[in-house]
CSV table of C-alpha atoms and ligand atoms in Angstrom, one decimal:
chain,number,residue,atom,x,y,z
A,300,MET,CA,6.3,-11.3,11.3
A,301,SER,CA,7.4,-13.0,8.0
A,302,ASN,CA,3.8,-14.2,7.5
A,303,PHE,CA,2.5,-10.6,7.7
A,304,ILE,CA,0.6,-9.6,4.5
A,305,PRO,CA,0.5,-5.8,4.3
A,306,LEU,CA,-2.2,-3.7,2.7
A,307,SER,CA,-0.1,-1.9,0.1
A,308,VAL,CA,3.7,-1.5,0.2
A,309,PRO,CA,6.4,-0.3,-2.2
A,310,ASN,CA,7.9,-2.7,-4.7
A,311,PHE,CA,11.5,-1.8,-5.1
A,312,GLY,CA,14.2,-3.9,-6.7
A,313,PRO,CA,17.7,-3.7,-8.1
A,314,GLN,CA,16.7,-1.0,-10.6
A,315,GLU,CA,15.6,1.4,-7.9
A,316,ALA,CA,18.6,0.7,-5.8
A,317,ALA,CA,21.0,1.3,-8.8
A,318,ARG,CA,19.3,4.6,-9.7
A,319,ALA,CA,19.3,5.9,-6.2
A,320,ALA,CA,22.9,4.9,-5.7
A,321,GLN,CA,23.8,6.8,-8.9
A,322,ALA,CA,22.1,9.9,-7.5
A,323,ILE,CA,23.9,9.6,-4.2
A,324,THR,CA,27.4,8.9,-5.6
A,325,SER,CA,27.0,11.8,-8.0
A,326,GLY,CA,26.3,14.1,-5.1
A,327,TRP,CA,23.0,15.4,-6.7
A,328,VAL,CA,20.8,14.4,-3.8
A,329,SER,CA,18.7,17.5,-3.3
A,330,THR,CA,16.3,19.5,-5.4
A,331,SER,CA,18.8,20.3,-8.2
A,332,GLY,CA,19.9,17.6,-10.6
A,333,ALA,CA,19.0,16.3,-14.1
A,334,ARG,CA,16.8,13.4,-13.0
A,335,VAL,CA,13.9,15.7,-11.9
A,336,GLY,CA,13.4,17.1,-15.4
A,337,GLU,CA,13.9,13.6,-16.9
A,338,PHE,CA,11.2,12.2,-14.6
A,339,GLU,CA,8.8,15.1,-15.5
A,340,GLN,CA,9.4,14.4,-19.2
A,341,ALA,CA,9.0,10.7,-18.8
A,342,LEU,CA,5.7,11.0,-16.9
A,343,ALA,CA,4.4,13.6,-19.3
A,344,ALA,CA,5.2,11.3,-22.2
A,345,TYR,CA,3.6,8.3,-20.5
A,346,VAL,CA,0.2,10.1,-20.0
A,347,GLY,CA,0.5,12.0,-23.3
A,348,MET,CA,1.0,15.5,-22.1
A,349,PRO,CA,3.5,18.1,-23.3
A,350,CYS,CA,5.0,18.7,-19.8
A,351,ALA,CA,4.6,17.9,-16.1
A,352,VAL,CA,5.6,19.6,-12.9
A,353,ALA,CA,7.2,17.5,-10.1
A,354,ALA,CA,6.4,18.1,-6.4
A,355,ASN,CA,7.4,16.7,-3.1
A,356,ALA,CA,3.9,15.2,-2.5
A,357,GLY,CA,0.6,14.7,-4.2
A,358,SER,CA,-0.9,17.0,-1.6
A,359,SER,CA,1.6,19.7,-2.7
A,360,ALA,CA,0.7,19.1,-6.4
A,361,LEU,CA,-3.0,19.6,-5.5
A,362,HIS,CA,-2.2,22.8,-3.6
A,363,LEU,CA,-0.3,24.1,-6.6
A,364,ALA,CA,-3.2,23.1,-8.9
A,365,ALA,CA,-5.6,25.1,-6.8
A,366,LEU,CA,-3.3,28.1,-6.9
A,367,ALA,CA,-2.7,27.8,-10.6
A,368,ALA,CA,-6.4,27.6,-11.2
A,369,GLY,CA,-6.9,30.8,-9.2
A,370,LEU,CA,-9.0,29.3,-6.4
A,371,GLY,CA,-9.3,31.5,-3.3
A,372,PRO,CA,-11.5,33.3,-0.8
A,373,GLY,CA,-15.1,33.8,-1.7
A,374,GLN,CA,-15.1,30.8,-4.0
A,375,GLU,CA,-16.7,27.4,-3.6
A,376,VAL,CA,-15.4,24.0,-4.9
A,377,LEU,CA,-17.6,20.9,-5.4
A,378,VAL,CA,-15.7,18.0,-4.0
A,379,PRO,CA,-16.4,14.4,-3.1
A,380,THR,CA,-17.0,13.5,0.5
A,381,LEU,CA,-15.9,9.8,0.0
A,382,THR,CA,-12.2,10.4,-0.5
A,383,PHE,CA,-8.9,10.9,1.3
A,384,ILE,CA,-8.8,14.3,3.0
A,385,ALA,CA,-5.8,15.4,0.9
A,386,ALA,CA,-8.2,15.6,-2.1
A,387,VAL,CA,-10.2,18.3,-0.3
A,388,ASN,CA,-7.9,20.4,2.0
A,389,PRO,CA,-5.5,21.7,-0.7
A,390,LEU,CA,-8.4,22.7,-3.1
A,391,THR,CA,-10.3,24.5,-0.3
A,392,ARG,CA,-9.0,25.5,3.1
A,393,TYR,CA,-5.3,25.8,1.9
A,394,VAL,CA,-6.4,28.6,-0.4
A,395,GLY,CA,-9.3,30.0,1.6
A,396,ALA,CA,-12.0,28.5,-0.6
A,397,GLN,CA,-15.0,26.6,0.7
A,398,PRO,CA,-16.0,23.0,-0.2
A,399,VAL,CA,-19.5,21.8,-1.1
A,400,PHE,CA,-19.5,18.1,-0.5
A,401,ILE,CA,-21.2,15.7,-3.0
A,402,GLY,CA,-21.8,11.9,-2.6
A,403,CYS,CA,-20.6,9.1,-4.8
A,404,ASP,CA,-22.2,6.8,-7.3
A,405,ASP,CA,-21.5,3.0,-7.5
A,406,SER,CA,-18.0,3.7,-9.0
A,407,LEU,CA,-17.2,5.3,-5.6
A,408,CYS,CA,-16.4,8.5,-7.5
A,409,ILE,CA,-18.3,11.7,-7.3
A,410,ASP,CA,-21.9,11.3,-8.5
A,411,PRO,CA,-22.5,13.3,-11.8
A,412,ASP,CA,-26.3,13.2,-11.2
A,413,ALA,CA,-25.8,14.9,-7.8
A,414,VAL,CA,-23.3,17.4,-9.3
A,415,GLU,CA,-25.7,18.3,-12.1
A,416,ASP,CA,-28.6,18.5,-9.6
A,417,PHE,CA,-26.7,20.9,-7.4
A,418,CYS,CA,-25.6,23.1,-10.2
A,419,ALA,CA,-29.1,23.2,-11.9
A,420,ASN,CA,-31.3,23.5,-8.8
A,421,ARG,CA,-29.3,25.1,-6.0
A,422,CYS,CA,-27.2,27.5,-8.1
A,423,THR,CA,-27.9,30.3,-10.6
A,424,LEU,CA,-25.8,30.6,-13.7
A,425,LYS,CA,-25.0,34.3,-14.3
A,426,ALA,CA,-22.9,36.0,-17.1
A,427,ASP,CA,-19.8,35.7,-15.0
A,428,GLY,CA,-20.3,32.1,-13.7
A,429,LEU,CA,-22.2,29.9,-11.3
A,430,TYR,CA,-23.5,31.2,-7.9
A,431,ASN,CA,-24.7,29.2,-4.9
A,432,GLN,CA,-28.2,30.4,-4.0
A,433,LYS,CA,-27.8,29.6,-0.4
A,434,THR,CA,-24.4,31.3,0.3
A,435,GLY,CA,-24.2,33.7,-2.6
A,436,ALA,CA,-20.7,32.5,-3.3
A,437,ARG,CA,-19.2,31.9,-6.7
A,438,VAL,CA,-19.0,28.1,-7.4
A,439,SER,CA,-15.9,28.0,-9.5
A,440,ALA,CA,-14.4,24.5,-9.6
A,441,LEU,CA,-15.2,20.8,-9.5
A,442,GLY,CA,-12.7,18.4,-7.9
A,443,VAL,CA,-12.9,14.9,-9.2
A,444,VAL,CA,-11.1,11.9,-7.6
A,445,HIS,CA,-10.6,8.7,-9.6
A,446,VAL,CA,-11.2,6.6,-6.5
A,447,PHE,CA,-9.0,3.5,-6.1
A,448,GLY,CA,-7.9,3.8,-9.7
A,449,ASN,CA,-11.5,3.6,-11.0
A,450,MET,CA,-12.2,6.2,-13.7
A,451,ALA,CA,-14.8,8.8,-12.7
A,452,ASP,CA,-17.5,9.5,-15.3
A,453,MET,CA,-15.4,12.0,-17.3
A,454,PRO,CA,-17.6,12.5,-20.4
A,455,ARG,CA,-20.4,13.6,-18.1
A,456,LEU,CA,-18.3,15.5,-15.6
A,457,LEU,CA,-16.5,17.4,-18.4
A,458,ASP,CA,-19.8,18.3,-19.9
A,459,ILE,CA,-21.2,19.6,-16.6
A,460,ALA,CA,-18.0,21.6,-16.0
A,461,ARG,CA,-18.2,23.2,-19.4
A,462,ARG,CA,-21.9,24.1,-19.1
A,463,TYR,CA,-21.6,25.6,-15.6
A,464,ARG,CA,-18.2,27.2,-16.2
A,465,LEU,CA,-16.4,25.1,-13.5
A,466,VAL,CA,-12.6,24.6,-13.6
A,467,LEU,CA,-12.2,20.8,-13.4
A,468,ILE,CA,-9.3,19.6,-11.3
A,469,GLU,CA,-8.5,15.8,-11.5
A,470,ASP,CA,-7.1,14.1,-8.4
A,471,ALA,CA,-5.5,11.2,-10.2
A,472,THR,CA,-3.3,10.4,-7.3
A,473,GLU,CA,-4.6,6.8,-7.2
A,474,ALA,CA,-5.2,6.4,-10.9
A,475,LEU,CA,-1.8,6.6,-12.7
A,476,GLY,CA,-2.2,4.4,-15.8
A,477,THR,CA,-6.0,4.4,-15.9
A,478,LYS,CA,-7.2,5.4,-19.4
A,479,TYR,CA,-10.1,5.4,-21.8
A,480,LEU,CA,-9.9,2.8,-24.5
A,481,THR,CA,-13.0,3.6,-26.5
A,482,GLY,CA,-15.5,6.5,-26.8
A,483,PRO,CA,-14.9,10.2,-27.2
A,484,LEU,CA,-12.0,10.2,-24.7
A,485,ALA,CA,-10.3,7.1,-26.1
A,486,GLY,CA,-6.6,7.2,-25.4
A,487,LYS,CA,-6.9,9.8,-22.6
A,488,TYR,CA,-5.3,9.0,-19.2
A,489,ALA,CA,-6.8,9.9,-15.9
A,490,GLY,CA,-5.5,13.3,-14.9
A,491,THR,CA,-5.2,14.7,-18.4
A,492,MET,CA,-8.8,15.5,-19.3
A,493,GLY,CA,-9.7,18.3,-17.0
A,494,ASP,CA,-8.0,21.7,-16.7
A,495,ILE,CA,-5.3,20.4,-14.4
A,496,GLY,CA,-4.5,17.0,-12.9
A,497,CYS,CA,-2.4,15.6,-10.1
A,498,TYR,CA,-0.5,12.3,-9.3
A,499,SER,CA,1.0,11.0,-6.1
A,500,PHE,CA,4.1,8.8,-5.6
A,501,ASN,CA,3.4,8.2,-1.9
A,502,GLY,CA,4.6,4.8,-0.6
A,503,ASN,CA,1.2,3.2,-1.0
A,504,LYS,CA,0.5,4.3,-4.5
A,505,ILE,CA,1.0,2.2,-7.7
A,506,ILE,CA,4.5,3.6,-8.2
A,507,THR,CA,6.3,5.4,-5.4
A,508,THR,CA,9.3,7.7,-4.9
A,509,GLY,CA,9.0,7.4,-1.1
A,510,ALA,CA,7.0,10.6,-1.2
A,511,GLY,CA,6.3,12.8,-4.2
A,512,GLY,CA,3.8,14.1,-6.7
A,513,MET,CA,3.3,15.5,-10.2
A,514,LEU,CA,1.0,17.8,-11.9
A,515,VAL,CA,-0.1,18.2,-15.6
A,516,SER,CA,-2.3,20.8,-17.2
A,517,ASN,CA,-4.1,21.5,-20.4
A,518,HIS,CA,-3.2,25.2,-19.9
A,519,ALA,CA,0.6,25.6,-20.5
A,520,ASP,CA,0.6,28.8,-18.5
A,521,TRP,CA,-1.0,27.1,-15.5
A,522,ALA,CA,1.8,24.4,-15.5
A,523,ALA,CA,4.5,27.1,-15.8
A,524,HIS,CA,2.9,29.0,-12.9
A,525,ALA,CA,2.7,25.9,-10.7
A,526,LYS,CA,6.4,25.2,-11.4
A,527,HIS,CA,7.2,28.8,-10.4
A,528,LEU,CA,5.2,28.6,-7.2
A,529,SER,CA,6.8,25.2,-6.3
A,530,THR,CA,10.3,26.8,-6.4
A,531,GLN,CA,9.7,29.8,-4.1
A,532,ALA,CA,8.5,31.9,-7.0
A,533,LYS,CA,12.0,32.9,-7.8
A,534,ALA,CA,12.1,35.6,-10.5
A,535,ASP,CA,15.9,36.0,-10.4
A,536,VAL,CA,17.9,33.1,-8.9
A,537,LEU,CA,21.2,35.0,-8.5
A,538,GLN,CA,19.6,38.1,-6.9
A,539,PHE,CA,17.0,36.3,-4.8
A,540,LEU,CA,14.1,38.2,-6.3
A,541,HIS,CA,10.7,36.7,-5.7
A,542,ASP,CA,7.6,38.1,-7.5
A,543,GLU,CA,4.9,36.4,-5.4
A,544,VAL,CA,4.5,34.1,-2.3
A,545,GLY,CA,5.8,30.7,-3.3
A,546,TYR,CA,6.6,27.4,-1.7
A,547,ASN,CA,9.4,24.9,-1.4
A,548,TYR,CA,7.4,22.0,-3.0
A,549,ARG,CA,10.3,20.6,-5.1
A,550,MET,CA,11.1,16.9,-5.6
A,551,THR,CA,14.6,15.7,-5.0
A,552,ASN,CA,17.0,14.2,-7.5
A,553,VAL,CA,17.0,10.9,-5.4
A,554,GLN,CA,13.2,10.8,-5.5
A,555,ALA,CA,13.1,11.4,-9.3
A,556,SER,CA,15.7,8.7,-9.8
A,557,LEU,CA,13.4,6.2,-8.0
A,558,GLY,CA,10.5,7.5,-10.1
A,559,LEU,CA,12.3,6.9,-13.4
A,560,ALA,CA,12.9,3.3,-12.3
A,561,GLN,CA,9.3,2.8,-11.1
A,562,LEU,CA,7.8,4.3,-14.2
A,563,GLU,CA,9.6,1.7,-16.3
A,564,ARG,CA,7.8,-1.0,-14.3
A,565,LEU,CA,4.3,0.6,-14.2
A,566,GLU,CA,2.8,-1.5,-16.9
A,567,GLU,CA,4.1,-4.6,-15.2
A,568,PHE,CA,2.6,-3.4,-11.9
A,569,ILE,CA,-0.8,-2.8,-13.6
A,570,ARG,CA,-0.7,-6.4,-14.9
A,571,VAL,CA,-0.1,-7.7,-11.4
A,572,LYS,CA,-2.8,-5.5,-10.0
A,573,LEU,CA,-5.3,-6.9,-12.5
A,574,ALA,CA,-4.2,-10.6,-11.9
A,575,ARG,CA,-4.6,-10.3,-8.1
A,576,TYR,CA,-7.9,-8.5,-8.6
A,577,GLU,CA,-9.2,-11.3,-10.8
A,578,GLN,CA,-8.0,-13.9,-8.3
A,579,TYR,CA,-10.0,-12.2,-5.5
A,580,ARG,CA,-13.0,-11.7,-7.7
A,581,ALA,CA,-13.1,-15.3,-8.9
A,582,ALA,CA,-13.0,-16.6,-5.3
A,583,LEU,CA,-15.0,-14.0,-3.3
A,584,ASP,CA,-17.5,-12.2,-5.6
A,585,GLY,CA,-20.8,-13.9,-4.9
A,586,TYR,CA,-19.4,-16.1,-2.1
A,587,LYS,CA,-22.0,-16.2,0.6
A,588,GLY,CA,-23.2,-12.7,-0.3
A,589,LEU,CA,-19.8,-11.1,-0.5
A,590,ARG,CA,-19.0,-8.8,-3.4
A,591,ILE,CA,-15.8,-7.5,-5.0
A,592,LEU,CA,-16.7,-4.1,-6.4
A,593,PRO,CA,-16.2,-3.8,-10.1
A,594,PHE,CA,-14.1,-1.2,-12.0
A,595,ARG,CA,-15.4,0.7,-15.0
A,596,ASP,CA,-13.5,-1.8,-17.2
A,597,GLU,CA,-16.5,-4.1,-17.4
A,598,ASP,CA,-17.8,-2.6,-20.7
A,599,GLY,CA,-14.3,-2.4,-22.3
A,600,SER,CA,-14.3,1.4,-22.4
A,601,VAL,CA,-11.6,1.8,-19.7
A,602,ARG,CA,-8.3,0.2,-18.8
A,603,SER,CA,-8.1,0.7,-15.0
A,604,ASN,CA,-4.9,0.4,-13.0
A,605,HIS,CA,-6.9,-1.6,-10.3
A,606,TRP,CA,-5.0,0.2,-7.5
A,607,PHE,CA,-7.2,-0.8,-4.6
A,608,TYR,CA,-9.7,-3.7,-4.2
A,609,SER,CA,-12.9,-3.3,-2.4
A,610,LEU,CA,-14.7,-6.1,-0.5
A,611,ASP,CA,-18.4,-5.2,0.0
A,612,LEU,CA,-20.0,-6.8,3.1
A,613,ARG,CA,-23.5,-5.5,2.5
A,614,GLY,CA,-24.9,-8.9,1.4
A,615,THR,CA,-23.5,-10.7,4.5
A,616,GLY,CA,-24.0,-10.6,8.2
A,617,LEU,CA,-20.4,-9.6,8.6
A,618,ARG,CA,-19.4,-6.3,10.2
A,619,ARG,CA,-16.6,-4.2,8.8
A,620,ASP,CA,-14.6,-3.7,12.0
A,621,GLU,CA,-14.9,-7.3,13.1
A,622,VAL,CA,-13.6,-8.5,9.7
A,623,ILE,CA,-10.7,-6.1,9.9
A,624,ALA,CA,-9.8,-7.2,13.5
A,625,ALA,CA,-10.2,-10.9,12.6
A,626,LEU,CA,-7.9,-10.6,9.6
A,627,GLN,CA,-5.4,-8.5,11.6
A,628,ALA,CA,-5.2,-11.4,14.1
A,629,GLN,CA,-4.1,-13.6,11.2
A,630,ASP,CA,-1.4,-11.1,10.2
A,631,ILE,CA,-3.5,-9.8,7.3
A,632,GLN,CA,-3.7,-6.0,7.0
A,633,THR,CA,-6.9,-4.5,5.6
A,634,ARG,CA,-8.7,-1.2,6.2
A,635,PRO,CA,-12.1,0.5,6.0
A,636,ILE,CA,-12.8,3.0,3.3
A,637,TRP,CA,-12.3,6.6,4.4
A,638,ALA,CA,-14.4,8.3,7.0
A,639,LEU,CA,-16.5,10.9,5.1
A,640,ILE,CA,-14.8,14.2,4.9
A,641,HIS,CA,-17.9,16.4,5.5
A,642,GLU,CA,-18.0,15.0,9.0
A,643,GLN,CA,-14.3,15.8,9.8
A,644,ALA,CA,-12.0,18.7,10.8
A,645,ASP,CA,-14.1,21.9,10.6
A,646,TYR,CA,-16.0,20.7,7.5
A,647,PRO,CA,-19.3,20.0,9.2
A,648,GLN,CA,-20.1,23.7,8.8
A,649,ASN,CA,-20.1,23.2,5.0
A,650,GLU,CA,-22.9,22.0,2.8
A,651,ALA,CA,-23.1,18.3,1.9
A,652,TYR,CA,-25.5,16.6,-0.6
A,653,ALA,CA,-26.6,13.3,-1.9
A,654,LEU,CA,-24.8,11.3,0.8
A,655,ASP,CA,-26.7,7.9,0.9
A,656,LYS,CA,-24.3,5.8,-1.2
A,657,ALA,CA,-21.2,7.3,0.4
A,658,LEU,CA,-22.6,6.5,3.9
A,659,ALA,CA,-23.4,2.9,2.9
A,660,TYR,CA,-20.0,2.3,1.3
A,661,ARG,CA,-18.3,3.9,4.3
A,662,GLN,CA,-20.0,1.3,6.5
A,663,ASN,CA,-19.5,-1.8,4.4
A,664,ILE,CA,-16.2,-1.7,2.5
A,665,VAL,CA,-13.0,-3.4,3.5
A,666,ASN,CA,-9.9,-2.8,1.3
A,667,LEU,CA,-7.9,-6.0,0.8
A,668,PRO,CA,-4.1,-6.4,0.4
A,669,CYS,CA,-3.1,-5.2,-3.0
A,670,SER,CA,0.7,-4.6,-3.1
A,671,THR,CA,2.2,-5.3,-6.5
A,672,ASN,CA,4.5,-7.8,-4.8
A,673,LEU,CA,1.6,-9.7,-3.3
A,674,THR,CA,2.1,-13.3,-4.4
A,675,GLU,CA,-0.6,-15.6,-5.7
A,676,ALA,CA,-0.1,-17.7,-2.6
A,677,ASP,CA,-0.5,-14.8,-0.2
A,678,CYS,CA,-3.6,-13.7,-2.1
A,679,ALA,CA,-5.0,-17.2,-1.7
A,680,ARG,CA,-4.3,-17.0,2.1
A,681,VAL,CA,-6.3,-13.8,2.3
A,682,ILE,CA,-9.1,-15.4,0.3
A,683,ALA,CA,-9.2,-18.5,2.6
A,684,ALA,CA,-9.4,-16.2,5.7
A,685,VAL,CA,-12.2,-14.1,4.3
A,686,GLN,CA,-14.2,-17.2,3.1
A,687,ALA,CA,-13.8,-18.7,6.6
A,688,LEU,CA,-15.3,-15.5,8.1
A,689,ALA,CA,-18.2,-15.6,5.6
A,690,ASP,CA,-18.8,-19.3,6.4
A,691,ARG,CA,-19.3,-18.5,10.0
A,692,ALA,CA,-21.4,-15.4,9.5
B,1293,PLP,C1,-2.6,9.8,-1.8
B,1293,PLP,C2,-3.7,10.7,-2.1
B,1293,PLP,C3,-3.5,12.1,-2.0
B,1293,PLP,C4,-2.2,12.8,-1.5
B,1293,PLP,O1,-1.0,12.3,-2.0
B,1293,PLP,P1,0.3,12.5,-1.0
B,1293,PLP,O2,1.4,12.2,-2.0
B,1293,PLP,O3,0.1,11.4,0.0
B,1293,PLP,O4,0.3,13.9,-0.5
B,1293,PLP,C5,-4.5,12.9,-2.4
B,1293,PLP,N1,-5.7,12.4,-2.8
B,1293,PLP,C6,-6.0,11.1,-2.8
B,1293,PLP,C7,-7.3,10.6,-3.2
B,1293,PLP,C8,-5.0,10.2,-2.4
B,1293,PLP,O5,-5.2,8.9,-2.4
């Protein structure tokens, strides 16, 4: 399968091997060891935050974020329906809260107009917060996902969260390195603008520790509480005293060693992501009705990490699943965008609003290979295969 072009795979080299070997030969392979704290500090410094809390997965970081934010039974959380299910489960079902699903805008991120409309017209703002008129429940948080590394509309979403007293939780698991360049939030990285933000280092993310996650917060006490909960809520290590129900959500020293090596290469990875994105766009955007979805960079206000590329088939006669199958037959791995979350698990019982765009994108988007070790030649092979399909459509 040497000709196989995967969708998104890790990019490890001698640096990662050397760092992992150091951890292994030192014997510090588990959840103690100096590299975890070093990786927390290095990531915090990169995104411009005072501290960060490591976790064994992005999903765990999101669960810790929900707990630190005090989400729980009787509360509702506004979440996108067009996302990965791990953006929703930890903020809602894991803690006993209920989701209200909201559609996306053309950035693929949660639609601020729909969020505003829901808060203004379907809720009542009382002295102690926002209440859903239909369920009577307190609407206490807004979960924002920076989809595929594209920045959500943070100035508007932060303003909405402030006016309606919503905690804003950023799922920046796909958006490490995405930042504002101009405007009121200039210099701010995805994940650092809301109350609390989460990153993932899963194998398909822009940097990876095999599996892992990280959390940052603008409330120092929330970050400290998240750290406490991630380590079994130990109040006294020697005496095994625990002051609440905690979790074993810790990252290992080996994972953190990989993370330190990967973080040093992040800016290089972002440059490759942009170069391959531009290569796809130059060849495919406008080709026989095909589109490559833009990122928010267009107006110069954002530097995106360009994590995932989206081929939009709406202007063509091509069908999503036939394209995926035809490319797979040529050893090229692609995928559809996620199935909408409000239709899955037991979520059909929850409310869902403003879904038109999410449904259309669900039907018509194919994600193209985007590994940071994808070569220019492999990218050209994907382009030629997609063009041939469009020629025959
Ligand atoms: C990857 C991802 C997560 C979860 O991260 P894991 O590290 O895989 O647990 C959550 N939300 C979104 C949007 C993701 O893409």
